[in-house]
Backbone as ProteinMPNN parsed JSONL, in Angstrom:
{"seq_chain_A": "MRKLWAEFKAVAIGGNVLDLALGFIIGTAFATLIQSFVSHVFLQLVAAVIGKRSFSDVVITVKHTHIEIGSFLNDLLQFVLLAVALFFVVKLMTWLGVERGRSLAVQTCPYCLDRVPRGAFICRSCGQHLVEELPPLSEAARQLAEREARRWPSIPLRRKSPVDASSEASTGEDS", "coords_chain_A": {"N_chain_A": [[0.828, -1.187, 0.0], [1.992, 1.23, 0.762], [3.878, 1.563, -1.245], [2.232, 1.915, -3.463], [0.974, 4.308, -2.7], [3.226, 5.999, -2.679], [3.921, 5.937, -5.392], [1.625, 7.126, -6.448], [1.807, 9.707, -5.32], [4.155, 10.541, -6.551], [3.322, 10.755, -9.193], [1.016, 12.427, -9.073], [1.891, 14.709, -7.734], [4.172, 15.272, -8.938], [6.786, 16.966, -10.8], [6.139, 17.359, -13.561], [3.325, 17.223, -13.646], [2.618, 19.35, -11.992], [3.79, 21.437, -13.458], [2.201, 21.276, -15.755], [-0.364, 21.808, -14.675], [-0.002, 24.427, -13.647], [0.676, 25.73, -16.037], [-1.711, 25.392, -17.452], [-3.538, 26.859, -15.861], [-2.405, 29.454, -15.923], [-2.429, 29.835, -18.684], [-5.205, 29.778, -19.207], [-6.036, 32.057, -17.785], [-4.574, 33.976, -19.185], [-5.654, 33.704, -21.761], [-8.26, 34.595, -21.227], [-7.734, 37.252, -20.597], [-6.71, 38.215, -23.069], [-8.951, 37.756, -24.668], [-10.749, 39.521, -23.479], [-9.471, 41.971, -24.038], [-9.591, 41.978, -26.868], [-12.397, 41.872, -27.317], [-13.474, 44.077, -25.824], [-11.91, 46.317, -26.348], [-10.267, 46.368, -28.804], [-12.055, 45.375, -30.879], [-14.178, 47.081, -30.451], [-13.114, 49.502, -31.234], [-12.789, 48.948, -33.966], [-15.488, 48.613, -34.65], [-16.408, 51.213, -34.18], [-15.075, 52.569, -36.193], [-16.26, 51.481, -38.505], [-18.813, 52.302, -38.092], [-20.741, 50.974, -36.532], [-22.581, 49.819, -33.618], [-21.582, 47.65, -32.221], [-19.051, 45.248, -32.941], [-19.991, 42.731, -33.478], [-22.406, 43.295, -34.582], [-22.118, 43.518, -37.271], [-23.447, 42.366, -40.104], [-24.251, 40.341, -42.877], [-26.728, 40.109, -45.3], [-28.205, 37.59, -47.08], [-30.509, 36.604, -49.298], [-32.672, 36.872, -47.399], [-31.443, 35.73, -45.205], [-29.458, 36.024, -42.391], [-26.079, 36.478, -42.174], [-23.714, 36.262, -39.871], [-21.13, 37.852, -39.989], [-19.542, 39.504, -38.464], [-19.409, 38.311, -35.895], [-17.99, 35.999, -36.514], [-15.558, 37.135, -37.441], [-14.81, 38.353, -35.085], [-14.231, 36.105, -33.419], [-12.153, 35.009, -34.971], [-10.207, 37.065, -34.921], [-9.707, 37.092, -32.158], [-8.503, 34.587, -31.838], [-6.191, 34.873, -33.493], [-4.879, 37.066, -32.282], [-4.439, 36.001, -29.729], [-2.7, 33.893, -30.372], [-0.502, 35.364, -31.371], [0.175, 36.879, -29.105], [0.863, 34.798, -27.295], [3.071, 33.77, -28.655], [4.898, 35.89, -28.383], [5.145, 35.922, -25.591], [6.335, 33.425, -25.105], [8.736, 33.811, -26.511], [9.81, 35.906, -24.965], [10.1, 34.599, -22.485], [11.998, 32.676, -23.189], [14.11, 34.345, -23.902], [14.613, 35.5, -21.409], [15.586, 33.31, -20.142], [14.131, 31.243, -18.99], [13.696, 28.681, -19.943], [16.162, 27.464, -19.777], [16.988, 25.183, -18.358], [15.902, 23.042, -19.653], [16.263, 20.692, -22.18], [15.692, 21.02, -25.56], [16.263, 19.483, -27.724], [15.898, 16.147, -28.308], [16.42, 12.609, -27.969], [15.541, 9.192, -28.596], [15.781, 6.623, -26.273], [17.225, 3.552, -27.099], [16.809, 1.308, -25.573], [14.831, 1.566, -23.501], [13.012, 3.198, -24.664], [12.456, 5.743, -23.786], [12.417, 9.342, -23.771], [15.316, 11.226, -24.008], [17.733, 13.839, -23.388], [19.573, 15.006, -26.259], [22.408, 15.084, -26.051], [23.021, 13.282, -24.042], [24.88, 10.817, -22.228], [24.193, 8.594, -20.795], [21.133, 6.873, -20.269], [18.551, 8.361, -18.443], [16.415, 6.977, -17.407], [16.608, 4.106, -17.676], [19.288, 3.631, -17.28], [21.121, 2.696, -19.141], [24.041, 2.784, -21.244], [24.436, 5.235, -23.713], [26.359, 5.755, -25.495], [29.319, 4.468, -27.088], [31.676, 4.417, -25.514], [32.171, 5.78, -22.358], [33.14, 9.134, -21.766], [35.89, 10.573, -19.86], [35.22, 12.223, -16.711], [36.124, 14.909, -16.652], [36.277, 15.508, -19.392], [33.583, 15.208, -20.145], [32.469, 17.278, -18.623], [33.706, 19.452, -19.853], [32.601, 19.304, -22.443], [29.93, 19.769, -21.823], [30.099, 22.4, -20.848], [30.879, 23.702, -23.203], [28.607, 23.245, -24.826], [26.651, 24.629, -23.347], [27.719, 27.201, -23.475], [27.425, 27.762, -26.174], [24.64, 27.718, -26.411], [23.711, 29.609, -24.537], [24.943, 32.539, -24.461], [27.11, 34.172, -22.276], [27.453, 37.097, -20.233], [30.471, 38.464, -19.485], [31.42, 38.856, -16.187], [33.169, 40.896, -13.923], [35.003, 39.418, -11.542], [36.131, 39.374, -8.196], [39.385, 38.503, -7.294], [40.635, 35.97, -5.018], [42.777, 37.123, -3.641], [42.334, 39.903, -3.87], [39.898, 40.083, -2.457], [40.653, 39.24, 0.127], [42.507, 41.199, 0.85], [40.9, 43.456, 0.885], [39.185, 42.801, 2.96], [40.949, 42.793, 5.124], [41.848, 45.429, 5.243], [39.546, 46.827, 5.465], [38.413, 48.352, 3.505], [36.109, 49.462, 1.042], [35.267, 49.156, -2.236]], "CA_chain_A": [[0.0, 0.0, 0.0], [2.887, 2.386, 0.805], [4.48, 1.726, -2.558], [1.191, 2.485, -4.309], [0.822, 5.698, -2.285], [4.417, 6.717, -3.133], [3.799, 6.105, -6.832], [0.57, 8.121, -6.683], [2.356, 11.03, -4.997], [5.139, 10.888, -7.58], [2.604, 11.152, -10.404], [0.084, 13.534, -8.825], [2.56, 15.912, -7.254], [5.443, 15.365, -9.645], [7.07, 18.225, -11.472], [5.438, 17.503, -14.832], [1.913, 17.491, -13.394], [2.526, 20.717, -11.494], [4.045, 22.314, -14.603], [1.016, 21.24, -16.608], [-1.451, 22.512, -13.989], [0.293, 25.859, -13.645], [0.564, 26.202, -17.415], [-3.133, 25.453, -17.802], [-4.148, 27.973, -15.132], [-1.888, 30.707, -16.479], [-2.936, 29.924, -20.057], [-6.619, 30.144, -19.154], [-6.112, 33.459, -17.379], [-4.038, 34.779, -20.276], [-6.651, 33.677, -22.832], [-9.349, 35.468, -20.799], [-7.248, 38.622, -20.729], [-6.663, 38.542, -24.494], [-10.332, 37.81, -25.136], [-11.313, 40.78, -22.985], [-8.872, 43.054, -24.815], [-10.136, 41.963, -28.228], [-13.83, 42.174, -27.301], [-13.848, 45.356, -25.23], [-11.1, 47.44, -26.814], [-9.906, 46.314, -30.22], [-13.216, 45.263, -31.759], [-15.004, 48.285, -30.3], [-12.506, 50.506, -32.104], [-13.139, 48.591, -35.342], [-16.914, 48.909, -34.799], [-16.553, 52.669, -34.266], [-14.588, 52.982, -37.507], [-17.234, 51.113, -39.546], [-20.085, 52.935, -37.774], [-21.688, 50.069, -35.863], [-22.547, 49.858, -32.164], [-20.726, 46.553, -31.796], [-18.483, 44.542, -34.079], [-20.834, 41.574, -33.777], [-23.577, 43.767, -35.326], [-21.829, 43.49, -38.7], [-24.201, 41.229, -40.631], [-24.524, 40.343, -44.313], [-27.997, 39.429, -45.554], [-28.285, 36.928, -48.377], [-31.832, 35.976, -49.462], [-33.373, 36.932, -46.108], [-30.692, 34.999, -44.185], [-28.414, 36.859, -41.809], [-24.776, 35.84, -41.978], [-23.069, 37.078, -38.832], [-19.705, 37.93, -40.311], [-18.876, 40.181, -37.353], [-19.13, 37.332, -34.839], [-16.897, 35.156, -36.986], [-14.328, 37.922, -37.421], [-14.484, 38.521, -33.669], [-13.559, 34.872, -32.98], [-10.915, 34.885, -35.721], [-9.241, 38.018, -34.373], [-9.318, 36.632, -30.825], [-7.555, 33.49, -32.016], [-4.928, 35.378, -34.04], [-4.212, 37.877, -31.264], [-3.977, 35.095, -28.68], [-1.515, 33.196, -30.884], [0.598, 36.333, -31.433], [0.573, 37.193, -27.732], [1.558, 33.63, -26.75], [4.37, 33.706, -29.309], [5.784, 36.865, -27.758], [5.411, 35.501, -24.214], [7.313, 32.331, -25.172], [10.007, 34.417, -26.889], [10.299, 36.642, -23.8], [10.548, 33.627, -21.488], [13.235, 32.088, -23.69], [15.135, 35.388, -23.796], [14.94, 35.654, -19.995], [16.297, 32.115, -19.708], [13.276, 30.338, -18.23], [13.82, 27.332, -20.482], [17.57, 27.037, -19.81], [17.197, 23.865, -17.783], [15.285, 21.988, -20.452], [16.855, 20.469, -23.498], [14.641, 20.869, -26.54], [16.673, 18.428, -28.646], [15.825, 14.875, -27.593], [16.568, 11.37, -28.72], [14.847, 8.09, -27.944], [16.667, 5.565, -25.783], [16.873, 2.319, -27.809], [16.541, 0.234, -24.623], [13.559, 1.726, -22.796], [12.194, 4.048, -25.522], [12.181, 7.022, -23.134], [13.06, 10.487, -24.425], [16.422, 11.79, -23.224], [18.408, 14.914, -24.133], [20.415, 14.483, -27.329], [23.806, 14.945, -25.655], [23.167, 12.394, -22.882], [25.735, 9.651, -22.37], [23.507, 7.491, -20.125], [19.694, 7.103, -20.17], [18.161, 8.655, -17.061], [15.369, 6.064, -16.964], [17.036, 2.706, -17.53], [20.697, 3.584, -16.908], [21.949, 2.124, -20.195], [24.958, 3.686, -21.918], [23.976, 5.644, -25.037], [27.566, 5.93, -26.304], [30.169, 3.278, -27.036], [32.58, 4.515, -24.377], [31.947, 7.004, -21.602], [34.337, 9.973, -21.645], [36.221, 10.902, -18.473], [34.383, 13.275, -16.143], [36.613, 16.224, -17.074], [35.89, 15.687, -20.792], [32.131, 15.41, -20.161], [32.228, 18.627, -18.102], [34.14, 20.389, -20.892], [31.593, 19.265, -23.507], [28.744, 20.45, -21.299], [30.383, 23.837, -20.818], [30.849, 24.173, -24.592], [27.203, 23.272, -25.274], [25.97, 25.726, -22.646], [28.24, 28.473, -23.986], [26.809, 27.989, -27.492], [23.211, 27.976, -26.242], [23.434, 30.788, -23.717], [26.139, 33.368, -24.303], [27.081, 34.865, -20.994], [28.13, 38.382, -20.152], [31.546, 38.278, -18.515], [31.378, 39.73, -15.027], [34.468, 40.981, -13.255], [34.961, 38.848, -10.195], [37.323, 39.67, -7.399], [40.224, 37.345, -7.008], [40.742, 35.752, -3.574], [43.769, 38.046, -3.091], [41.659, 41.184, -3.725], [38.881, 39.99, -1.403], [41.289, 39.148, 1.435], [43.141, 42.483, 1.177], [39.817, 44.355, 1.226], [38.675, 42.455, 4.291], [41.913, 43.155, 6.155], [41.97, 46.883, 5.368], [38.221, 47.372, 5.753], [38.012, 49.243, 2.428], [35.03, 48.991, 0.189], [35.383, 49.894, -3.484]], "C_chain_A": [[0.882, 1.265, 0.0], [3.518, 2.646, -0.559], [3.481, 2.359, -3.525], [0.994, 3.963, -3.992], [2.021, 6.54, -2.767], [4.366, 6.957, -4.645], [2.743, 7.149, -7.177], [1.092, 9.53, -6.419], [3.349, 11.476, -6.068], [4.459, 11.359, -8.858], [1.787, 12.414, -10.161], [0.778, 14.826, -8.43], [3.912, 16.085, -7.939], [5.575, 16.672, -10.402], [6.297, 18.416, -12.764], [3.969, 17.841, -14.619], [1.736, 18.912, -12.882], [2.797, 21.724, -12.608], [2.817, 22.403, -15.493], [-0.133, 22.02, -15.97], [-1.219, 24.02, -13.972], [0.188, 26.452, -15.046], [-0.884, 26.339, -17.851], [-3.805, 26.65, -17.138], [-3.694, 29.313, -15.709], [-2.389, 30.89, -17.906], [-4.398, 30.326, -20.108], [-6.788, 31.611, -18.778], [-5.631, 34.371, -18.502], [-5.028, 34.835, -21.437], [-7.827, 34.585, -22.486], [-8.953, 36.928, -20.954], [-7.224, 39.063, -22.197], [-8.075, 38.658, -25.058], [-10.998, 39.111, -24.698], [-10.767, 41.961, -23.778], [-9.484, 43.13, -26.207], [-11.591, 42.405, -28.233], [-14.125, 43.609, -26.885], [-13.048, 46.547, -25.724], [-10.937, 47.396, -28.326], [-11.135, 46.296, -31.126], [-14.16, 46.447, -31.611], [-14.446, 49.431, -31.13], [-12.842, 50.233, -33.57], [-14.609, 48.911, -35.605], [-17.143, 50.412, -34.933], [-16.118, 53.161, -35.645], [-15.616, 52.661, -38.593], [-18.63, 51.619, -39.233], [-21.135, 52.027, -37.174], [-21.537, 50.196, -34.352], [-21.596, 48.802, -31.604], [-20.221, 45.83, -33.036], [-19.336, 43.335, -34.455], [-22.117, 41.977, -34.496], [-23.341, 43.775, -36.835], [-22.425, 42.198, -39.261], [-24.375, 41.425, -42.134], [-25.815, 39.553, -44.511], [-27.995, 38.887, -46.983], [-29.607, 36.169, -48.427], [-32.535, 35.801, -48.125], [-32.702, 36.103, -45.011], [-29.548, 35.882, -43.706], [-27.145, 36.029, -41.58], [-23.993, 36.76, -41.053], [-21.559, 37.088, -39.03], [-18.919, 38.574, -39.179], [-18.518, 39.227, -36.227], [-17.976, 36.417, -35.239], [-15.574, 35.905, -36.956], [-13.86, 38.185, -35.996], [-13.701, 37.298, -33.166], [-12.211, 34.692, -33.682], [-9.837, 35.818, -35.168], [-8.797, 37.626, -32.972], [-8.281, 35.517, -30.926], [-6.194, 34.006, -32.481], [-4.173, 36.188, -32.988], [-3.702, 37.019, -30.11], [-2.708, 34.365, -29.128], [-0.31, 34.132, -30.929], [1.104, 36.649, -30.028], [1.325, 36.025, -27.096], [2.944, 33.485, -27.367], [5.35, 34.666, -28.63], [6.09, 36.514, -26.301], [6.456, 34.393, -24.2], [8.692, 32.881, -25.545], [10.627, 35.167, -25.714], [10.834, 35.682, -22.741], [11.856, 32.98, -21.908], [14.382, 33.084, -23.561], [15.566, 35.59, -22.345], [15.64, 34.423, -19.43], [15.46, 31.15, -18.907], [13.463, 28.906, -18.679], [15.251, 26.804, -20.47], [17.778, 25.624, -19.31], [16.672, 22.732, -18.633], [15.956, 21.89, -21.807], [15.724, 20.232, -24.486], [14.979, 19.795, -27.567], [16.706, 17.111, -27.878], [16.064, 13.724, -28.56], [15.818, 10.286, -27.947], [15.862, 7.047, -27.525], [16.277, 4.266, -26.481], [16.513, 1.163, -26.861], [15.166, 0.354, -23.99], [12.577, 2.614, -23.547], [11.769, 5.352, -24.848], [12.9, 8.123, -23.898], [14.109, 11.059, -23.484], [17.071, 12.907, -24.04], [19.419, 14.333, -25.12], [21.867, 14.278, -26.9], [24.044, 13.981, -24.507], [24.062, 11.197, -23.199], [25.063, 8.401, -21.806], [22.025, 7.847, -20.031], [19.317, 7.315, -18.706], [17.117, 7.682, -16.535], [15.884, 4.66, -16.701], [18.511, 2.56, -17.184], [21.625, 2.988, -17.956], [22.842, 3.194, -20.821], [24.424, 3.984, -23.321], [25.128, 5.939, -25.987], [28.417, 4.676, -26.139], [31.045, 3.282, -25.787], [32.338, 5.844, -23.671], [33.229, 7.827, -21.53], [34.667, 10.194, -20.171], [35.373, 12.092, -18.008], [34.828, 14.662, -16.597], [36.22, 16.518, -18.521], [34.386, 15.94, -20.908], [31.784, 16.809, -19.662], [32.617, 19.682, -19.129], [33.111, 20.452, -22.019], [30.318, 19.977, -23.067], [28.94, 21.955, -21.292], [30.348, 24.427, -22.227], [29.423, 24.27, -25.112], [26.456, 24.435, -24.638], [26.434, 27.077, -23.165], [27.643, 28.789, -25.354], [25.344, 28.361, -27.351], [22.95, 29.301, -25.563], [24.696, 31.607, -23.545], [26.037, 34.168, -23.018], [27.837, 36.172, -21.088], [29.222, 38.227, -19.112], [31.437, 39.321, -17.405], [32.75, 39.737, -14.366], [34.301, 40.46, -11.834], [36.25, 39.178, -9.491], [38.098, 38.383, -7.171], [40.298, 37.166, -5.494], [41.733, 36.717, -2.921], [43.126, 39.411, -2.868], [40.67, 41.167, -2.565], [39.529, 39.955, -0.019], [41.95, 40.483, 1.812], [42.077, 43.52, 1.525], [39.304, 44.098, 2.619], [39.646, 42.883, 5.38], [42.032, 44.672, 6.336], [40.629, 47.54, 5.673], [37.746, 48.327, 4.68], [36.908, 48.588, 1.618], [35.076, 49.782, -1.09], [34.076, 50.03, -4.198]], "O_chain_A": [[0.565, 2.246, -0.672], [3.675, 3.794, -0.976], [3.841, 3.233, -4.313], [0.862, 4.782, -4.902], [1.838, 7.673, -3.214], [4.72, 8.034, -5.123], [2.934, 7.959, -8.084], [0.845, 10.443, -7.207], [3.378, 12.647, -6.446], [4.957, 12.261, -9.532], [1.851, 13.361, -10.945], [0.305, 15.915, -8.754], [4.701, 16.949, -7.556], [4.597, 17.388, -10.613], [5.84, 19.523, -13.045], [3.421, 18.669, -15.346], [0.806, 19.607, -13.291], [2.118, 22.747, -12.699], [2.44, 23.489, -15.933], [-0.801, 22.803, -16.644], [-2.133, 24.797, -14.25], [-0.332, 27.555, -15.219], [-1.243, 27.294, -18.541], [-4.56, 27.376, -17.785], [-4.513, 30.198, -15.954], [-2.741, 32.005, -18.293], [-4.793, 31.126, -20.957], [-7.589, 32.324, -19.382], [-6.221, 35.424, -18.742], [-5.222, 35.894, -22.035], [-8.343, 35.277, -23.363], [-9.758, 37.747, -21.397], [-7.671, 40.163, -22.523], [-8.359, 39.563, -25.842], [-11.73, 39.728, -25.471], [-11.524, 42.857, -24.151], [-9.853, 44.208, -26.673], [-11.984, 43.225, -29.063], [-14.935, 44.286, -27.519], [-13.471, 47.688, -25.535], [-11.413, 48.28, -29.038], [-11.243, 47.113, -32.041], [-14.874, 46.784, -32.556], [-15.202, 50.239, -31.67], [-13.141, 51.155, -34.328], [-14.944, 49.428, -36.671], [-17.988, 50.839, -35.72], [-16.731, 54.072, -36.2], [-15.829, 53.465, -39.5], [-19.551, 51.397, -40.019], [-22.327, 52.304, -37.307], [-20.494, 50.628, -33.861], [-20.892, 49.047, -30.624], [-20.896, 45.808, -34.065], [-19.396, 42.958, -35.625], [-22.85, 41.11, -34.975], [-24.274, 44.015, -37.601], [-21.976, 41.097, -38.944], [-24.616, 42.537, -42.601], [-25.977, 38.464, -43.959], [-27.81, 39.624, -47.951], [-29.803, 35.205, -47.687], [-32.944, 34.695, -47.771], [-33.328, 35.805, -43.994], [-28.776, 36.415, -44.502], [-27.16, 35.017, -40.88], [-23.657, 37.888, -41.412], [-20.818, 36.411, -38.317], [-17.758, 38.23, -38.955], [-17.43, 39.325, -35.659], [-17.105, 36.099, -34.43], [-14.57, 35.365, -36.491], [-12.66, 38.234, -35.729], [-12.639, 37.442, -32.56], [-11.238, 34.27, -33.058], [-8.694, 35.406, -34.972], [-7.63, 37.808, -32.625], [-7.298, 35.506, -30.186], [-5.162, 33.623, -31.93], [-2.966, 36.017, -32.821], [-2.631, 37.293, -29.57], [-1.757, 34.234, -28.358], [0.794, 33.729, -30.56], [2.311, 36.683, -29.788], [2.331, 36.243, -26.422], [3.893, 33.116, -26.675], [6.489, 34.3, -28.34], [7.193, 36.785, -25.827], [7.367, 34.415, -23.373], [9.7, 32.472, -24.969], [11.834, 35.077, -25.488], [11.896, 35.919, -22.166], [12.733, 32.757, -21.073], [15.488, 32.721, -23.161], [16.744, 35.823, -22.073], [16.225, 34.489, -18.349], [16.013, 30.306, -18.2], [13.394, 27.995, -17.854], [15.525, 25.784, -21.102], [18.668, 24.928, -19.798], [16.969, 21.569, -18.361], [16.181, 22.894, -22.484], [14.89, 19.35, -24.281], [14.082, 19.252, -28.212], [17.453, 16.972, -26.909], [15.929, 13.853, -29.776], [15.502, 10.463, -26.77], [16.704, 6.633, -28.321], [15.101, 3.901, -26.46], [15.97, 0.15, -27.304], [14.414, -0.62, -23.938], [11.433, 2.771, -23.12], [10.82, 5.997, -25.295], [13.881, 7.862, -24.594], [13.832, 11.34, -22.318], [16.964, 12.912, -25.266], [20.04, 13.304, -24.855], [22.498, 13.335, -27.378], [25.175, 13.87, -24.035], [24.008, 10.638, -24.295], [25.319, 7.289, -22.267], [21.686, 8.995, -19.745], [19.715, 6.541, -17.836], [16.948, 7.571, -15.321], [15.634, 4.087, -15.641], [18.948, 1.466, -16.827], [22.81, 2.793, -17.682], [22.456, 4.359, -20.918], [24.006, 3.07, -24.032], [24.913, 6.324, -27.136], [28.257, 3.922, -25.179], [31.145, 2.275, -25.087], [32.305, 6.9, -24.303], [34.298, 7.278, -21.261], [33.798, 10.017, -19.317], [34.875, 12.867, -18.824], [33.985, 15.508, -16.896], [35.867, 17.651, -18.846], [33.961, 16.794, -21.685], [30.899, 17.459, -20.218], [31.934, 20.697, -19.263], [32.785, 21.538, -22.499], [29.702, 20.702, -23.849], [28.046, 22.703, -21.688], [29.842, 25.532, -22.423], [29.061, 25.251, -25.761], [25.714, 25.146, -25.316], [25.632, 28.003, -23.284], [27.382, 29.951, -25.663], [24.849, 29.219, -28.081], [22.057, 30.043, -25.973], [25.445, 31.399, -22.59], [25.002, 34.764, -22.719], [28.738, 36.334, -21.911], [28.932, 37.891, -17.964], [31.37, 40.521, -17.67], [33.407, 38.701, -14.267], [33.542, 41.012, -11.038], [37.317, 39.253, -10.1], [37.53, 37.327, -6.892], [40.048, 38.118, -4.755], [41.549, 37.092, -1.764], [43.328, 40.026, -1.82], [40.604, 42.116, -1.784], [39.016, 40.572, 0.915], [41.948, 40.854, 2.985], [42.316, 44.381, 2.372], [39.019, 45.027, 3.375], [39.215, 43.298, 6.456], [42.285, 45.149, 7.442], [40.59, 48.696, 6.096], [36.774, 49.052, 4.896], [36.794, 47.366, 1.524], [34.932, 51.004, -1.042], [34.018, 50.631, -5.271]]}, "name": "protein", "num_of_chains": 1, "seq": "MRKLWAEFKAVAIGGNVLDLALGFIIGTAFATLIQSFVSHVFLQLVAAVIGKRSFSDVVITVKHTHIEIGSFLNDLLQFVLLAVALFFVVKLMTWLGVERGRSLAVQTCPYCLDRVPRGAFICRSCGQHLVEELPPLSEAARQLAEREARRWPSIPLRRKSPVDASSEASTGEDS"}
């Protein structure tokens, strides 16, 4: 029973489920915000330009049948604006480095068929080697540093050397 409870907790409270739940909640709130903007601001401006009280009042009549073109255009514009806004949010998050921890390039482990990052040497699920021979730890660390440097160029910051820090502490000066 404890094992079953532990597995349930791992699935229900695991990182992927929480990420999904938070993404869904934020996405729903964001969609509501965009829908409100389109309905109450953007489409009202368009309606004012074409001389109608509301954008949904734009109707075409064909043989005594009303075709509500305004309602369709309203939904179309909401979709397009939501897609554009989400694109810019994702770009902003990527620029800020939110996705730095996740590898977007993946490969399938031939042993367990799980998805692992393309540069992985060992499968995180089954522990099988994904390369013929594992490189030494120093070589693996060097390769990782090179990959990270290519993905995320860093701004060099001037750091104090241990000699500078110790001389500052002894003299009590602050630069």
